[in-house]
Short mmCIF file of C-alpha atoms in Angstrom, two decimals:
data_model
loop_
_atom_site.label_atom_id
_atom_site.label_comp_id
_atom_site.label_asym_id
_atom_site.label_seq_id
_atom_site.Cartn_x
_atom_site.Cartn_y
_atom_site.Cartn_z
CA PHE D 2 15.25 -1.30 -20.60
CA ARG D 3 17.36 -3.84 -18.76
CA MET D 4 14.58 -4.82 -16.37
CA ALA D 5 11.62 -5.56 -18.63
CA ALA D 6 8.17 -5.99 -17.12
CA GLU D 7 6.43 -9.24 -17.98
CA LEU D 8 2.68 -9.67 -17.85
CA VAL D 9 1.78 -12.34 -15.28
CA ALA D 10 -2.03 -12.27 -15.41
CA THR D 11 -5.06 -9.98 -15.62
CA GLY D 12 -8.19 -9.85 -13.50
CA GLY D 13 -10.53 -7.79 -11.39
CA VAL D 14 -11.78 -4.26 -12.01
CA GLY D 15 -9.54 -1.68 -10.46
CA LEU D 16 -6.88 -4.27 -9.57
CA CYS D 17 -4.73 -3.11 -6.67
CA SER D 18 -2.89 -3.85 -3.42
CA PRO D 19 -0.82 -7.02 -4.04
CA HIS D 20 0.29 -8.62 -0.78
CA PHE D 21 2.13 -11.87 -0.01
CA ASP D 22 1.04 -13.79 3.08
CA ALA D 23 3.34 -15.89 5.25
CA GLU D 24 2.75 -18.95 3.05
CA GLY D 25 3.70 -17.15 -0.17
CA THR D 26 0.20 -16.66 -1.59
CA LEU D 27 -0.21 -13.39 -3.48
CA TRP D 28 -3.47 -11.62 -2.58
CA MET D 29 -5.02 -8.63 -4.35
CA VAL D 30 -8.30 -6.74 -4.37
CA SER D 31 -10.69 -5.70 -7.10
CA ARG D 32 -11.66 -2.20 -6.03
CA GLN D 33 -14.78 -1.78 -8.16
CA THR D 34 -16.31 -5.23 -7.68
CA GLY D 35 -15.44 -5.71 -3.98
CA GLU D 36 -13.73 -9.05 -4.59
CA VAL D 37 -10.64 -10.39 -2.85
CA LEU D 38 -8.38 -12.12 -5.37
CA ARG D 39 -5.36 -14.40 -5.32
CA LEU D 40 -2.81 -15.61 -7.82
CA VAL D 41 -3.24 -19.31 -8.62
CA ARG D 42 -1.77 -21.78 -11.06
CA ASP D 43 -4.10 -22.77 -13.89
CA GLY D 44 -2.42 -25.63 -15.72
CA GLU D 45 0.86 -24.23 -17.01
CA GLN D 46 -0.19 -20.61 -16.53
CA LEU D 47 -0.81 -18.29 -13.62
CA ALA D 48 -4.24 -16.72 -13.23
CA ILE D 49 -5.98 -14.25 -10.95
CA ALA D 50 -8.91 -15.99 -9.26
CA VAL D 51 -11.66 -14.73 -6.98
CA ALA D 52 -11.11 -15.96 -3.42
CA PHE D 53 -14.36 -14.45 -2.14
CA ALA D 54 -16.66 -11.48 -2.67
CA ALA D 55 -16.37 -9.16 0.33
CA GLY D 56 -19.29 -6.96 -0.70
CA VAL D 57 -17.34 -3.81 0.14
CA GLN D 58 -15.25 -1.16 -1.64
CA PRO D 59 -11.70 -2.26 -0.80
CA SER D 60 -8.74 0.04 -1.40
CA SER D 61 -6.06 -2.05 0.34
CA LEU D 62 -5.45 -5.45 1.86
CA ALA D 63 -3.10 -6.79 4.55
CA VAL D 64 -2.78 -10.30 5.96
CA HIS D 65 -2.05 -10.75 9.65
CA PRO D 66 1.44 -12.30 9.84
CA VAL D 67 0.49 -14.87 12.50
CA ASP D 68 -3.14 -15.96 12.24
CA GLY D 69 -3.68 -15.12 8.56
CA THR D 70 -6.70 -12.87 9.13
CA ILE D 71 -7.31 -10.65 6.10
CA LEU D 72 -7.85 -6.97 6.83
CA LEU D 73 -9.44 -4.71 4.24
CA ALA D 74 -9.39 -0.93 4.01
CA ASP D 75 -12.97 -0.24 2.97
CA LEU D 76 -13.81 3.13 1.41
CA GLY D 77 -17.51 2.29 1.33
CA HIS D 78 -17.95 1.80 5.08
CA LYS D 79 -15.03 4.13 5.92
CA SER D 80 -13.48 1.48 8.15
CA VAL D 81 -10.92 -1.29 8.38
CA LEU D 82 -12.65 -4.66 8.24
CA ALA D 83 -11.47 -8.07 9.46
CA VAL D 84 -12.46 -11.00 7.26
CA SER D 85 -13.01 -14.46 8.73
CA PRO D 86 -11.93 -17.64 6.86
CA GLN D 87 -15.61 -18.02 5.91
CA GLY D 88 -15.63 -14.58 4.27
CA GLN D 89 -17.63 -12.82 6.99
CA THR D 90 -16.59 -9.22 7.65
CA SER D 91 -16.57 -7.29 10.93
CA ASP D 92 -15.33 -3.85 11.96
CA PHE D 93 -11.71 -3.81 13.14
CA VAL D 94 -11.38 -0.03 13.56
CA ARG D 95 -13.45 2.83 12.14
CA GLU D 96 -12.95 5.95 14.26
CA TYR D 97 -10.49 7.96 16.32
CA GLU D 98 -11.73 9.68 19.48
CA GLN D 99 -15.35 9.27 18.34
CA GLN D 100 -14.56 10.87 14.96
CA PRO D 101 -15.21 8.49 12.04
CA PHE D 102 -12.53 7.85 9.43
CA ILE D 103 -12.96 9.49 6.03
CA GLY D 104 -11.94 6.30 4.22
CA PRO D 105 -8.85 4.13 4.87
CA SER D 106 -6.55 3.88 1.86
CA ALA D 107 -3.54 1.74 2.88
CA LEU D 108 -2.61 -0.93 5.45
CA SER D 109 0.62 -2.57 6.64
CA PHE D 110 1.78 -4.69 9.61
CA ASP D 111 5.15 -4.34 11.34
CA GLY D 112 7.17 -7.06 13.10
CA LYS D 113 5.30 -6.56 16.38
CA ARG D 114 1.98 -7.01 14.54
CA ASN D 115 1.01 -3.36 14.94
CA LEU D 116 -1.19 -2.22 12.06
CA TYR D 117 -0.42 1.07 10.29
CA LEU D 118 -3.09 2.71 8.16
CA CYS D 119 -3.61 5.77 5.99
CA ASP D 120 -6.97 7.54 6.09
CA ALA D 121 -7.35 9.52 2.87
CA GLY D 122 -10.95 9.11 1.73
CA PRO D 123 -11.88 8.64 -1.94
CA LEU D 124 -9.56 10.17 -4.53
CA GLY D 125 -10.26 13.92 -4.58
CA GLU D 126 -11.79 14.16 -1.11
CA THR D 127 -8.43 15.06 0.40
CA GLY D 128 -5.75 16.84 -1.63
CA LEU D 129 -4.05 20.19 -2.04
CA HIS D 130 -7.45 21.86 -1.58
CA SER D 131 -8.09 19.92 1.63
CA PRO D 132 -5.00 18.34 3.25
CA LYS D 133 -7.02 16.37 5.79
CA GLY D 134 -5.45 12.92 5.42
CA SER D 135 -4.15 11.09 8.49
CA VAL D 136 -1.89 8.17 9.40
CA PHE D 137 -2.55 5.92 12.40
CA VAL D 138 -1.07 2.88 14.11
CA VAL D 139 -3.20 0.29 15.90
CA SER D 140 -1.40 -1.67 18.64
CA SER D 141 -1.15 -5.43 18.22
CA ASP D 142 -3.65 -6.03 21.02
CA GLY D 143 -6.12 -3.66 19.36
CA GLN D 144 -6.35 -1.50 22.47
CA LEU D 145 -4.47 1.62 21.32
CA LEU D 146 -5.02 3.79 18.24
CA LEU D 147 -2.31 6.42 17.87
CA PRO D 148 -2.03 9.10 15.16
CA LEU D 149 1.34 9.58 13.48
CA THR D 150 -0.14 12.69 11.91
CA LEU D 151 -3.71 13.94 12.10
CA GLU D 152 -5.60 15.69 9.29
CA SER D 153 -2.45 17.14 7.70
CA LEU D 154 -1.70 15.24 4.45
CA ALA D 155 -2.83 15.81 0.85
CA TYR D 156 -4.17 12.34 0.01
CA PRO D 157 -1.90 9.77 1.74
CA SER D 158 -2.28 6.94 -0.77
CA ALA D 159 0.21 4.31 0.40
CA LEU D 160 2.64 3.45 3.16
CA ALA D 161 5.65 1.20 3.73
CA LEU D 162 7.64 0.24 6.81
CA ALA D 163 11.43 0.26 7.02
CA PRO D 164 12.88 -3.04 8.29
CA ALA D 165 13.83 -3.10 11.96
CA PRO D 166 17.23 -4.52 13.04
CA ASP D 167 15.23 -7.08 15.02
CA ALA D 168 12.39 -8.50 12.93
CA ALA D 169 10.15 -8.71 16.03
CA GLU D 170 10.48 -4.99 16.75
CA PRO D 171 8.37 -2.12 15.41
CA ALA D 172 9.46 -0.29 12.28
CA PRO D 173 11.97 2.54 12.91
CA PHE D 174 10.63 4.54 9.94
CA VAL D 175 7.22 4.77 8.32
CA TYR D 176 7.15 6.03 4.73
CA VAL D 177 3.93 7.61 3.42
CA ALA D 178 3.13 8.51 -0.19
CA GLU D 179 1.45 11.93 -0.16
CA MET D 180 0.04 11.67 -3.64
CA ALA D 181 -1.41 15.15 -4.21
CA ALA D 182 1.83 16.80 -3.00
CA ASN D 183 3.86 14.38 -5.19
CA ARG D 184 6.22 13.47 -2.37
CA ILE D 185 7.22 10.85 0.19
CA VAL D 186 7.00 11.76 3.88
CA ARG D 187 9.00 9.81 6.46
CA PHE D 188 7.99 9.42 10.10
CA ALA D 189 10.81 8.49 12.48
CA ARG D 190 9.98 6.74 15.75
CA ARG D 191 11.73 8.89 18.42
CA PRO D 192 11.25 7.68 21.16
CA VAL D 193 8.77 4.80 21.31
CA ASP D 194 5.31 5.91 20.10
CA VAL D 195 6.48 9.44 19.30
CA PHE D 196 6.76 10.05 15.56
CA VAL D 197 8.62 12.90 13.88
CA GLY D 198 7.67 13.57 10.27
CA SER D 199 9.67 15.20 7.46
CA VAL D 200 9.79 15.24 3.67
CA PHE D 201 11.93 12.34 2.46
CA PHE D 202 11.74 12.83 -1.33
CA GLN D 203 10.02 15.35 -3.62
CA PHE D 204 8.96 14.20 -7.09
CA ALA D 205 7.79 16.17 -10.13
CA GLY D 206 5.48 15.20 -12.97
CA GLY D 207 2.53 12.83 -13.06
CA ALA D 208 -0.30 12.71 -10.54
CA GLY D 209 1.91 11.51 -7.69
CA PRO D 210 3.12 8.41 -5.85
CA SER D 211 0.46 5.74 -5.38
CA ALA D 212 2.31 2.64 -4.15
CA LEU D 213 5.21 1.98 -1.78
CA LEU D 214 7.36 -1.01 -0.90
CA CYS D 215 10.37 -1.18 1.40
CA ALA D 216 12.76 -4.06 0.63
CA PRO D 217 14.61 -5.96 3.38
CA ASP D 218 17.77 -3.92 2.68
CA GLY D 219 15.88 -0.65 3.20
CA THR D 220 15.56 0.23 -0.50
CA LEU D 221 12.29 2.05 -1.14
CA PHE D 222 10.31 1.37 -4.33
CA VAL D 223 7.79 4.06 -5.29
CA GLY D 224 5.06 3.40 -7.84
CA HIS D 225 3.71 6.49 -9.59
CA PHE D 226 0.15 7.10 -10.77
CA ASP D 227 -0.84 9.11 -13.79
CA PHE D 228 -4.15 9.38 -15.62
CA VAL D 229 -4.53 7.58 -18.92
CA GLN D 230 -4.58 10.13 -21.74
CA GLY D 231 -6.62 9.90 -24.92
CA GLY D 232 -5.31 9.86 -28.45
CA GLY D 233 -3.85 6.37 -28.42
CA ALA D 234 -0.42 7.44 -27.18
CA THR D 235 1.45 4.75 -25.28
CA GLN D 236 2.01 5.73 -21.66
CA GLN D 237 4.38 3.91 -19.37
CA GLY D 238 4.04 3.58 -15.64
CA LYS D 239 7.11 4.44 -13.59
CA ILE D 240 8.59 2.96 -10.43
CA SER D 241 11.36 4.90 -8.69
CA LYS D 242 13.98 3.09 -6.64
CA LEU D 243 15.30 5.16 -3.71
CA SER D 244 18.14 4.45 -1.29
CA PRO D 245 17.57 4.70 2.50
CA ARG D 246 19.39 8.04 2.24
CA GLY D 247 16.82 9.41 -0.19
CA GLU D 248 18.91 9.09 -3.37
CA LEU D 249 17.26 8.18 -6.67
CA LEU D 250 19.00 4.99 -7.78
CA GLU D 251 17.01 3.78 -10.76
CA GLU D 252 13.70 3.95 -12.60
CA LEU D 253 11.72 0.90 -13.70
CA PHE D 254 8.78 0.86 -16.10
CA VAL D 255 5.56 -1.03 -16.84
CA PRO D 256 3.41 -0.64 -19.98
CA ALA D 257 0.58 1.45 -18.43
CA PRO D 258 0.48 4.42 -16.03
CA GLU D 259 -2.02 3.71 -13.24
CA ILE D 260 0.24 1.83 -10.81
CA SER D 261 -1.85 0.65 -7.87
CA GLY D 262 0.41 -1.61 -5.78
CA LEU D 263 3.81 -3.24 -5.30
CA ALA D 264 4.89 -6.53 -3.73
CA LEU D 265 8.26 -8.27 -3.51
CA LYS D 266 9.11 -11.98 -3.42
CA GLY D 267 12.79 -12.81 -3.54
CA ARG D 268 14.23 -10.79 -6.43
CA THR D 269 10.91 -10.38 -8.24
CA LEU D 270 8.93 -7.15 -7.99
CA TYR D 271 5.20 -7.53 -8.65
CA VAL D 272 3.24 -4.50 -9.87
CA THR D 273 -0.52 -4.04 -10.20
CA GLU D 274 -1.84 -1.56 -12.79
CA SER D 275 -5.48 -0.55 -12.57
CA SER D 276 -6.29 0.82 -16.05
CA THR D 277 -5.49 -2.56 -17.64
CA ASN D 278 -6.17 -4.67 -14.49
CA SER D 279 -2.78 -6.27 -15.02
CA LEU D 280 -0.23 -7.91 -12.74
CA PHE D 281 3.33 -7.42 -13.99
CA ALA D 282 6.61 -8.92 -12.76
CA ILE D 283 10.06 -7.33 -12.95
CA GLU D 284 13.17 -9.36 -12.17
CA LEU D 285 15.52 -7.16 -10.15
#
């Protein structure tokens, strides 16, 4: 294929959720060990190093765009945690109208520093048999928690925010990967703080979309998850590239199928894959 994936580094157990902070550091989490990781230079090579052990079960990570606070979606405590520079964790948000979350699965900040989150629970807890996943937004001052959709999605595994015309404004569209339904749902902000949801793209094959990234030009990259099969057959992981109009533009591939996160820096797409705990790079 024209855009070959190159192995950057390996590390963690259940490697997922790559995220660049404002200074260009690439952060990730190790889902099964509870460690927060970052990409560092080790001599002439790049390596994945442990930044700190959070002692939780992280499914996603986001870095506050101004003060650099790390937020973790923690399946173990069913909450979003804030992590201090010393590695101490505290609850950021864990319930809606006195009802506890079932387990946050994805996090993302918009230009106004509002935090969007998916609440899906562990894989299998919500799905076609129990479409009880939700999507929320937490206001930048932490005072308002608003549902975009409440207990209606079959495992919302990832989200991405469309770029606003003004970078300091909230996202006009919120894309959510509804993994068990194998589709992308889009929520349009009409008017402020009222969200209208609809199906943006329906996929077929595999277990479903597991990672989302919206580029500055509005292009949506969708990472797909599938279970590793026995028998030694080589399975590739697939990333679909969609236009803002919902047209399939291209498909990119990595050498293994459990895609667990996407991040973009310049013209380089970074992909985490959890069965091999690998970080791949694709030059676009």
